[in-house]
XYZ file of C-alpha atoms in Angstrom:
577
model
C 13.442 26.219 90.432
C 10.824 28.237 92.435
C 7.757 30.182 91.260
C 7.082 33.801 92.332
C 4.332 35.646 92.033
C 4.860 39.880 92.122
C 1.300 42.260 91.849
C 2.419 45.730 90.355
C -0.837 47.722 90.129
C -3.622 45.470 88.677
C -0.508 42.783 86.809
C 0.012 40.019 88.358
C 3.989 38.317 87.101
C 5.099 35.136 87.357
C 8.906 34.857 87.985
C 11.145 31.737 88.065
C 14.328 31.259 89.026
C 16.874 28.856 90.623
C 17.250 29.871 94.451
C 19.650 29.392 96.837
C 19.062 28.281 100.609
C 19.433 31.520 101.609
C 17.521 33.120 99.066
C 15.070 30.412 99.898
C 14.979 31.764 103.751
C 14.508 35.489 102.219
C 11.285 34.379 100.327
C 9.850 32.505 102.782
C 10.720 35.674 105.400
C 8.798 37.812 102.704
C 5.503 35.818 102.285
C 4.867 35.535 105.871
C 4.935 39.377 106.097
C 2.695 39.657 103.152
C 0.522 37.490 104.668
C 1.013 39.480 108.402
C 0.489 43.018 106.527
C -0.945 43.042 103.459
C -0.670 46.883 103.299
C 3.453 46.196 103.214
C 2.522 45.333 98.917
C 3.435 47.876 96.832
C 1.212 51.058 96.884
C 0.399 53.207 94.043
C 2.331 57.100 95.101
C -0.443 59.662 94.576
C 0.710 63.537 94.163
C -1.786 65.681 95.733
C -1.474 69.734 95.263
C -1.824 71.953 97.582
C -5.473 73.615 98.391
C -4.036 76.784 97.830
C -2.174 76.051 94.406
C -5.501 74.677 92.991
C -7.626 77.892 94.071
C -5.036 80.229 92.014
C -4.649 78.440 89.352
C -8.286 78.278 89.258
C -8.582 81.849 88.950
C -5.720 82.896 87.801
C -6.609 80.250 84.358
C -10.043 81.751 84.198
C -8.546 85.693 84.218
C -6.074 84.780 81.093
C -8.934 83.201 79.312
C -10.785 86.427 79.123
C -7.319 88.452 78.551
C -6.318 86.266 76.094
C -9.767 86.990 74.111
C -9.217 90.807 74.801
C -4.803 91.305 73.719
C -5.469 94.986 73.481
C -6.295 95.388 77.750
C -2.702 93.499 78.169
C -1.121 95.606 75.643
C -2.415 98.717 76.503
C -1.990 98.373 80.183
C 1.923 97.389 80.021
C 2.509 100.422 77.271
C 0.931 102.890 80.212
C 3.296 100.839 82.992
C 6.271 101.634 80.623
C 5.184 105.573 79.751
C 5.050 105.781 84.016
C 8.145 104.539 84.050
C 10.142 106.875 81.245
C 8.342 109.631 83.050
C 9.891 108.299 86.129
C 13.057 108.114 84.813
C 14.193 111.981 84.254
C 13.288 112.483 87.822
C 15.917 110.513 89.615
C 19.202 111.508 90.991
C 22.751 109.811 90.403
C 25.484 109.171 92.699
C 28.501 106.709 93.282
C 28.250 106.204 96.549
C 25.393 106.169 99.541
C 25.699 107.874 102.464
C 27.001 106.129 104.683
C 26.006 105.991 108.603
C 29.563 104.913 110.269
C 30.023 106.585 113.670
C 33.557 107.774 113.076
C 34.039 111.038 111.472
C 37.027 112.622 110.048
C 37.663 116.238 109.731
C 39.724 118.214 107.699
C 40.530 121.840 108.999
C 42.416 124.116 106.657
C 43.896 127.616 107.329
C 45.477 130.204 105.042
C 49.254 128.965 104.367
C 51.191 130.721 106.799
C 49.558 129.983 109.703
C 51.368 129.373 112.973
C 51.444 126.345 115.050
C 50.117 127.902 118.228
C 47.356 129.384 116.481
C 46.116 125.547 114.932
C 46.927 124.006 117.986
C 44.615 126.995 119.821
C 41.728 126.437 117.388
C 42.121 122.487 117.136
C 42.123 122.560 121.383
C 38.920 124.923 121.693
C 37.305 122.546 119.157
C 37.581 119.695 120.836
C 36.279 121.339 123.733
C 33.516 121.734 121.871
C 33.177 118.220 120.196
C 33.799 116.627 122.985
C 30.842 118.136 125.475
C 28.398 116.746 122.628
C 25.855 114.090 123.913
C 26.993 110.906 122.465
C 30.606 112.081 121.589
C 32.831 109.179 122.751
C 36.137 110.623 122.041
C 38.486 112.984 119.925
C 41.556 113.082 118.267
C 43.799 115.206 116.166
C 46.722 116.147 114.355
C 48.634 118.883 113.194
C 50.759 119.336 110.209
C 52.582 116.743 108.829
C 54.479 113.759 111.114
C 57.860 112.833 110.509
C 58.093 110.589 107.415
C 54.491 110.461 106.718
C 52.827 109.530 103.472
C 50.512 113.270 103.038
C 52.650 116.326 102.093
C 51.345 119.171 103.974
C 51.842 122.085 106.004
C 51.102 123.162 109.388
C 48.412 124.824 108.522
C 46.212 121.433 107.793
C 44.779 119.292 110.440
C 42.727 116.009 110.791
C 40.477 115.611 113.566
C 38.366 112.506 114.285
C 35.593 112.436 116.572
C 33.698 108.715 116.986
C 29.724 108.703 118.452
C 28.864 106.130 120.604
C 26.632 102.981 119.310
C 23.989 104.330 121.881
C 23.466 107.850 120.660
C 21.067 108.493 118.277
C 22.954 109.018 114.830
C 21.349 111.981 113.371
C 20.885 114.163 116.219
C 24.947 113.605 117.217
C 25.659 114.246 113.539
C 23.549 117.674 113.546
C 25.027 118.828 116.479
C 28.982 118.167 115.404
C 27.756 119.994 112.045
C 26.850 123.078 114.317
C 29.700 123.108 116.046
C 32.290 122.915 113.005
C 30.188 125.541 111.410
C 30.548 128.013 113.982
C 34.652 128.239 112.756
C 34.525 130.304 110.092
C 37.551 131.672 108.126
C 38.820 127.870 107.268
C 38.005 125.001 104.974
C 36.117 122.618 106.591
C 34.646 119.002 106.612
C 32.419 116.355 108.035
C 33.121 113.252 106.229
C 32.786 109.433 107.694
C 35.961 108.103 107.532
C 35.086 105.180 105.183
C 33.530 107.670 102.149
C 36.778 109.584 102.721
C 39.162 106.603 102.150
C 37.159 105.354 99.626
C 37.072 108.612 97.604
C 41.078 109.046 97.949
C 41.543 105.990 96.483
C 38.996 106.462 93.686
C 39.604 109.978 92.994
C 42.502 111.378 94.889
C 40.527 113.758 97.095
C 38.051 113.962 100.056
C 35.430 116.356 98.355
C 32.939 114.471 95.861
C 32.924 117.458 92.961
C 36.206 118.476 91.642
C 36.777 120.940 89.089
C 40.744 120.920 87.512
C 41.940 124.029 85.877
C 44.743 123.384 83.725
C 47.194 126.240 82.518
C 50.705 127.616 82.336
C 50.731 130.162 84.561
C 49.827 129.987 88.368
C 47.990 134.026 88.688
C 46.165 133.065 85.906
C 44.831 129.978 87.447
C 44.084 131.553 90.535
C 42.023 134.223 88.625
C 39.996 131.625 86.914
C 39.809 129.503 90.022
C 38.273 132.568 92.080
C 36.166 133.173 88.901
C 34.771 129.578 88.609
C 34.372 129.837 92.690
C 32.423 132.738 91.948
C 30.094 131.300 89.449
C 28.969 128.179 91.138
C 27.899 130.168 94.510
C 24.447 129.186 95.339
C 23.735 126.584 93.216
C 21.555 123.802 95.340
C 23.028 121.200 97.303
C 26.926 122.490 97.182
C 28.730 123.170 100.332
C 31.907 122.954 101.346
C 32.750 125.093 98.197
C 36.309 125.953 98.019
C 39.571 126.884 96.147
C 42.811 124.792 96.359
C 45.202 127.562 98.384
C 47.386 127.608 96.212
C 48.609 131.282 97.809
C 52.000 133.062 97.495
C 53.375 133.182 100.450
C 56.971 135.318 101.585
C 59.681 132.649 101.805
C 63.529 134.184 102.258
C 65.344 133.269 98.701
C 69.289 133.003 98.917
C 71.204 133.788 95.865
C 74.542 133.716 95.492
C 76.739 135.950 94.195
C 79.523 133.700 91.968
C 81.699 136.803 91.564
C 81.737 137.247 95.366
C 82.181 134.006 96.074
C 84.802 132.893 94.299
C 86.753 135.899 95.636
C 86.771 133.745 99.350
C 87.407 130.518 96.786
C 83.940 129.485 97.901
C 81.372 127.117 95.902
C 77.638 127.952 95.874
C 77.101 124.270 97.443
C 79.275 125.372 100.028
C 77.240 128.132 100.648
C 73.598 126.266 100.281
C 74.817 123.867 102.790
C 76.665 126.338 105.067
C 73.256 128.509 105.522
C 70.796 125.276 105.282
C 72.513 123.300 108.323
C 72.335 126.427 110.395
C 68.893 127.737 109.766
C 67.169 123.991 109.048
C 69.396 121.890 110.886
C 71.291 118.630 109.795
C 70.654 115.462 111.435
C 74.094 113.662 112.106
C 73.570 110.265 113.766
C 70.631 109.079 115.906
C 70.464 107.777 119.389
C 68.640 104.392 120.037
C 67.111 103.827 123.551
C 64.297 100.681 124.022
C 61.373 101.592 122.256
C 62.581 104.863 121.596
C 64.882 107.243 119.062
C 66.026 110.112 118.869
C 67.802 112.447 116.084
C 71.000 114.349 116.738
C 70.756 117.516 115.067
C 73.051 120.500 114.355
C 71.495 123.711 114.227
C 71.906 127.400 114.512
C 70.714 129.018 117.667
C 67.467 130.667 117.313
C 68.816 133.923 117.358
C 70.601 133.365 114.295
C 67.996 132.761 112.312
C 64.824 135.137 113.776
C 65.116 137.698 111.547
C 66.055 138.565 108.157
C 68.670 140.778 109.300
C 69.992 137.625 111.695
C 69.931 135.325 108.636
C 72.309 137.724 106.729
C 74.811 137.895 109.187
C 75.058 133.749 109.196
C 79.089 133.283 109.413
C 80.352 130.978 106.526
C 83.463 129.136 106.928
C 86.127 129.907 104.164
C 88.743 127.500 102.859
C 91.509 129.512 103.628
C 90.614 130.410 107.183
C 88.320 132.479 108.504
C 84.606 133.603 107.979
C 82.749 135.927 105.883
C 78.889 137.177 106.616
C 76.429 135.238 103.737
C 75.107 138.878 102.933
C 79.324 139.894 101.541
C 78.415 136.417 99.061
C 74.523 136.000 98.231
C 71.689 138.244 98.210
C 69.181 137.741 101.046
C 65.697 138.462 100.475
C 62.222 138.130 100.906
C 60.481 136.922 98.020
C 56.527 135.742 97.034
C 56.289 132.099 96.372
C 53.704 129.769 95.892
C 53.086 127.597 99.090
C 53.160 124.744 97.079
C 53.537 123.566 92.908
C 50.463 121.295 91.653
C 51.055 119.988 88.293
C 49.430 117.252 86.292
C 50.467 116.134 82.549
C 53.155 118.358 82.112
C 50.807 121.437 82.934
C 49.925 122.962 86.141
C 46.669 123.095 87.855
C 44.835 124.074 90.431
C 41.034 122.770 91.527
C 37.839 124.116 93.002
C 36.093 121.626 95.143
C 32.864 121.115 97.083
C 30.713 118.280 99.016
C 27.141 117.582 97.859
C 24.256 117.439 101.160
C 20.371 117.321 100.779
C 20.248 116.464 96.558
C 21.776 113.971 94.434
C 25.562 114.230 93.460
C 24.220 114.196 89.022
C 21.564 117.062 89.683
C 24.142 119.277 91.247
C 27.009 118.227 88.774
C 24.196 118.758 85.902
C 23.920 122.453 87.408
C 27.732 122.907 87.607
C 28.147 122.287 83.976
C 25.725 124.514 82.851
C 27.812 127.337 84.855
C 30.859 126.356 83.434
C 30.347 125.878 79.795
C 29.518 129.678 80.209
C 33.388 130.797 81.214
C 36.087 131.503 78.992
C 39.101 129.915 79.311
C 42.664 131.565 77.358
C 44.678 129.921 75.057
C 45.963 126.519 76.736
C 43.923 126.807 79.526
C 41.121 124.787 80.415
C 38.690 123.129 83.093
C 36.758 119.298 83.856
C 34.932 117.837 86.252
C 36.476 114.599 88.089
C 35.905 112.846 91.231
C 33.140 110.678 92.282
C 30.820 111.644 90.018
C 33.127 110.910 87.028
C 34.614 108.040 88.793
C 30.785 107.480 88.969
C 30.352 107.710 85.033
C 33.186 105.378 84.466
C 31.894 102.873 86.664
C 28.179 103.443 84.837
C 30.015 102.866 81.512
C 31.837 99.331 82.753
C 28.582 97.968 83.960
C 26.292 99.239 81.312
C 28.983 97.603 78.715
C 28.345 94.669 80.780
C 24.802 94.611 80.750
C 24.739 94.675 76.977
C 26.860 91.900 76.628
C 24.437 90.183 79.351
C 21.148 91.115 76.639
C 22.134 89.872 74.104
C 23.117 86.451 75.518
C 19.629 86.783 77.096
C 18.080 87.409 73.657
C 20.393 84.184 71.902
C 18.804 82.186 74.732
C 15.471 83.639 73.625
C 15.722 82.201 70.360
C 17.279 78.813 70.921
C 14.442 78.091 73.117
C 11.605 79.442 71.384
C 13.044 79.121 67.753
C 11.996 82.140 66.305
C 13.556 85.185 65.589
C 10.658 87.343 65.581
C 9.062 85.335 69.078
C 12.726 86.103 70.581
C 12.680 89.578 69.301
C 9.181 90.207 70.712
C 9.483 88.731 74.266
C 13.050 90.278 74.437
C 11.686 94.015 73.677
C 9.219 93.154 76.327
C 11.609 92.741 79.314
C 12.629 96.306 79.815
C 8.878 96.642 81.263
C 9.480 94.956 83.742
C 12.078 97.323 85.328
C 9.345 100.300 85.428
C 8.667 98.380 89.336
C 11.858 98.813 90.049
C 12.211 102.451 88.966
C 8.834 103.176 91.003
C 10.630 101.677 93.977
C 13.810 103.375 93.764
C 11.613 106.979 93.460
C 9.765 106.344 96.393
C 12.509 104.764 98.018
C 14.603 107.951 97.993
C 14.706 109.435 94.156
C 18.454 107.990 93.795
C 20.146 105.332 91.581
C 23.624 104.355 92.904
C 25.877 101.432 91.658
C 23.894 99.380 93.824
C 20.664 100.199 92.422
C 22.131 99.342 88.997
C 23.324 95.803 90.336
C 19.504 95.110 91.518
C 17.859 96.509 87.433
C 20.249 93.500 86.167
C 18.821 91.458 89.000
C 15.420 92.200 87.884
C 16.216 91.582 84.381
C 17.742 88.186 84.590
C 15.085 86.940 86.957
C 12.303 87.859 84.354
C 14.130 86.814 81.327
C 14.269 83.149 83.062
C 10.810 83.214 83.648
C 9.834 84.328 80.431
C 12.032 81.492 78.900
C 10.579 78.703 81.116
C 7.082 80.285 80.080
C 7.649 79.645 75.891
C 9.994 76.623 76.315
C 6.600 75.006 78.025
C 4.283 76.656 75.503
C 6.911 74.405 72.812
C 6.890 71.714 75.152
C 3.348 71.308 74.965
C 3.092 71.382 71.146
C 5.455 69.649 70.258
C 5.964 66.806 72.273
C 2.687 66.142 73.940
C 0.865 66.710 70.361
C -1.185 70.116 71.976
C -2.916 72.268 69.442
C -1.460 75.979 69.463
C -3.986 78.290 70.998
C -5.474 79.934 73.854
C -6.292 76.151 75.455
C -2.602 75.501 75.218
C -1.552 78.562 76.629
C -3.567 78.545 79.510
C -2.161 74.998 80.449
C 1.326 75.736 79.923
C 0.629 79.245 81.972
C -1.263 77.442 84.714
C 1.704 74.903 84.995
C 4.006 77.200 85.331
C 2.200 79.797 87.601
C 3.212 77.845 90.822
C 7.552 78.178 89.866
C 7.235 81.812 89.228
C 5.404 82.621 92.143
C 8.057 80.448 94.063
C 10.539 82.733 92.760
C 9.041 86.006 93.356
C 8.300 85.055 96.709
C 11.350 83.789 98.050
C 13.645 86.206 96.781
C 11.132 88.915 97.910
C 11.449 86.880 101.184
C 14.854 86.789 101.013
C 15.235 90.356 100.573
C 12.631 91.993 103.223
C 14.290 92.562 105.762
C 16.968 94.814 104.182
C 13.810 96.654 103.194
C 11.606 96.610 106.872
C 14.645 97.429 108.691
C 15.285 100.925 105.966
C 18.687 102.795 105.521
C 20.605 101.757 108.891
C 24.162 101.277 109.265
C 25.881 98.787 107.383
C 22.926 98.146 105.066
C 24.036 101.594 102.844
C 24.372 99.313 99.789
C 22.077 96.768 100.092
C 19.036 98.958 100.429
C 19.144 100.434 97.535
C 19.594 96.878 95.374
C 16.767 95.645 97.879
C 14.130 98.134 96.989
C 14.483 97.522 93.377
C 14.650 93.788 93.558
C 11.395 93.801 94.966
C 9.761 96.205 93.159
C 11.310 95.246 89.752
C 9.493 91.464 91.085
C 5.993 92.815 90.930
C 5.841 94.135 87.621
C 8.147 91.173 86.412
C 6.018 88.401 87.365
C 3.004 89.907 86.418
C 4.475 90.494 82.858
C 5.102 87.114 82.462
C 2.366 85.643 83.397
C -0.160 87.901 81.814
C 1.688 90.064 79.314
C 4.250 86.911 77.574
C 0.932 84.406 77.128
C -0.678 86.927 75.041
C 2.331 87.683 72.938
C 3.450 84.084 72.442
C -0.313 83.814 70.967
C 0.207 87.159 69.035
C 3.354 86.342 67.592
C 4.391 82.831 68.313
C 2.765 80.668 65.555
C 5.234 80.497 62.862
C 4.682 77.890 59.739
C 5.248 74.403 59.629
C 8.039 74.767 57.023
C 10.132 77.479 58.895
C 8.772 75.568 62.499
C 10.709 72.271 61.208
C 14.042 74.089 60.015
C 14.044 76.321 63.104
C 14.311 73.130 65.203
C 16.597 71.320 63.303
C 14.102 68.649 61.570
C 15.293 67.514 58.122
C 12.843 68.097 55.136
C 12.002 65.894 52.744
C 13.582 65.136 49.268
């Protein structure tokens, strides 16, 4: 048995215990380097804040002192930071997406149906003439009409060009001058779209243009009177270009219509004579030939005499049963008839749109505008009009996140009341949080005067960051009261908002921290969507933290007393028989 002494602070303990040889060794190894270094004993750990922690919450305990004595200041103060903020509200624009600064563009060049190759293979060569001498134009590409088995059904009269800028060139200056340029060919639709907003709205939407207007109706003239009406209506309203009409045009196309009567006299079938007359004006592919990388079709075809004319078409030979030929005029009637370039229809109903792009003012102003234009046409019987593509893709997308967010309150507001336990403390702090947005509405209007999905993404940001705060805040406040024994008041408010002044500046500042340089380095490619979530998060963070730690302390001492009785049941204490 050995005896061991042990000094923890100022107690001295005797310990004794049966010891091994080598546990014998270990002691002895021990006392000779307690008695080498007597600093080695046990030290007492002493936390020491930080110079700068003390000074603020120095001041920041003596400020809420005198607020605390004068609730009105507080109150009155955050009711003028939420009036700024409704005020602010009206004021800012909506849109889907931002603009964004990619340096390839994609063009879409549209000419009345009818249009001949040569003439969109002229205009598409002199325009990339054009594009191409541009400072900062890298290169330039195009197509005409539609390639063999490709997934976009249109005619030759519709072409894509792309023209990319080089990193090096400055972006707006390149982007003003290929504006200029595809401005100066009038007579056909025309756009300047980056190809990632044009993807992106195809898939969303199902067109290129952000504002679609769909006319539904029975009958295609009447359509294309209201279209050209509607077209009419919205000229000049701010911030629309690229305002245009679907072409849905009637264009001549020769009809072949046989005659049975005729027909059957030369024991002929109308198949006979659809495919007789197709295979020698269209052609008919047969086989294919198949060379190393390479393939090519074997078609039979008419010569292109037979089918230059109207005249040559009539005289097509068809090949009887019996023997022989007869001309297709003797068995069909050959014409020229009006037809529509092309049939739209949607639910069972046709329909043709009127589009337009949105430059220099938000995409909801402009749509705001349109529908004030439109409510005042009227439609017939069966016919009607509505607005779709990105900006209602926008409102749909507004809807699922808004739906969202008020699931996301009022968990926020149950977590309100399980930690302060009180319904009318929970109710009171939770109305309070919307204040703390107004920063981040102040941001986003000086920031550019537009909220975007992004910018809603940051608001919720904003919100959860100051409803955690505010939590913390109160469950301390409890803390305090009810299990250190601390008398409710301004004293115990004070601590609890002095303790916890040093975590919620932590979290302002390193988020804001975090966050900065999206906001220093502005709207530059590739930071189109964070920006916008940026600027809020940092300016929801200033009027956020100083909510809770001025605004919450004096309405947990306005409203967050509650009686003993309802105190105990609230927390789950059992009352006595």
């Amino acid at each position: 048995t050995a005896s061991s002494h042990f000094a923890v602070g100022d107690q001295t303990y005797e310990l004794l215990e049966a010891l091994d040889g080598r546990q014998q060794r270990i002691l002895r190894h021990n006392d000779a380097v307690q008695r080498v270094w007597p600093q080695a004993r046990m030290a007492t750990v002493e936390r020491r804040e930080s110079p700068l922690v003390l000074w603020l919450q120095r001041k920041y305990s003596a400020l809420l002192s005198k607020l605390l004595m004068a609730p009105r200041i507080v109150f009155r103060t955050a009711a003028v930071v939420v009036v700024v903020g409704l005020a602010v509200l009206p004021t800012l624009g909506h849109s889907l997406l931002p603009n964004f600064k990619e340096r390839d563009f994609l063009m879409h060049w549209v000419t009345k149906p009818g249009t001949s190759y040569p003439e969109m293979n002229r205009i598409t060569i002199a325009a990339s003439k054009e594009l191409r001498a541009i400072p900062g134009v890298r290169n330039f590409g195009a197509h005409v009409g539609r390639a063999v088995q490709s997934d976009e059904v249109v005619g030759i009269n519709f072409t894509e060009n792309w023209v990319s800028v080089d990193p090096s060139a400055d972006y707006d200056t390149t982007l003003a001058a290929i504006q200029e340029v595809v401005d100066g060919y009038p007579g056909l639709y025309r756009d300047v779209l980056t190809y990632l907003k044009e993807r992106i709205r195809e898939v969303l939407t199902g067109s290129s243009e952000a504002i679609v207007i769909r006319i539904y109706g029975p009958d295609l003239k009447t359509l294309r009177e209201k279209a050209a009406e509607l077209q009419e209506a919205l000229r000049g309203i701010d911030g629309m270009i690229d305002l245009h009409a679907e072409l849905q045009e009637i264009i001549p196309h020769i009809a072949v219509e046989v005659d049975l009567e005729a027909a059957a006299r030369y024991a002929i079938t109308p198949g006979e004579v659809r495919r007789a007359q197709s295979t020698l004006v269209r052609g008919l592919e047969v086989s294919d030939i198949y060379l190393p990388a390479q393939l090519f079709d074997i078609v039979v075809q008419g010569t292109p005499d037979t089918r230059s004319s109207l005249s040559s078409i009539q005289d097509l030979l068809i090949d009887i049963p019996a023997g022989g030929q007869v001309r297709l005029d003797e068995i069909a009637d050959v014409s020229i008839k009006p037809t529509p370039n092309f049939i739209r229809r949607e639910n069972n109903s046709r329909r043709i749109d009127v589009s337009a792009n949105v430059s220099g003012r938000d995409l909801g102003s402009v749509v705001t505008d349109i529908e004030k234009r439109l409510a005042e046409i009227e439609f017939p019987l069966e016919y009607h009009a509505e607005i779709i593509g990105e900006y209602a893709e926008r409102d749909a997308a507004q809807n699922r996140l808004l739906a969202s967010a008020m699931v996301s309150a009022l968990a926020i507001f149950l977590l309100l009341q399980m930690s302060v336990g009180s319904w009318r403390l929970a109710a009171t702090a939770f109305l309070a949080l919307p204040s703390a947005l107004v920063g981040g509405l102040i941001a986003t209007y000086i920031g550019g005067g537009v909220i975007s999905l992004g910018t809603l993404v940051g608001f919720l940001t904003v919100l959860g960051i100051a409803s955690r705060n505010g939590i913390l805040l109160i469950h301390h406040c409890h803390h305090l009261e009810r299990q250190q024994g601390g008398v409710f008041g301004p004293a115990l408010i004070v601590q609890a908002a002095r303790e916890r002044l040093r975590p919620i500046l932590m979290t302002a500042l390193v988020t804001s921290l975090a966050i900065a340089p999206l906001v220093v380095l502005g709207n530059i490619p590739g930071h189109e969507i964070e920006h916008p979530i940026a600027v809020v998060i940092i300016g929801g963070l200033i009027t956020s933290t100083l909510l809770n730690l001025f605004a919450m302390p004096s309405l947990y001492l306005r409203f967050g007393k509650v009686d003993k009785r309802d105190n105990d049941l609230e927390v789950g204490e059992a009352q006595p028989a």
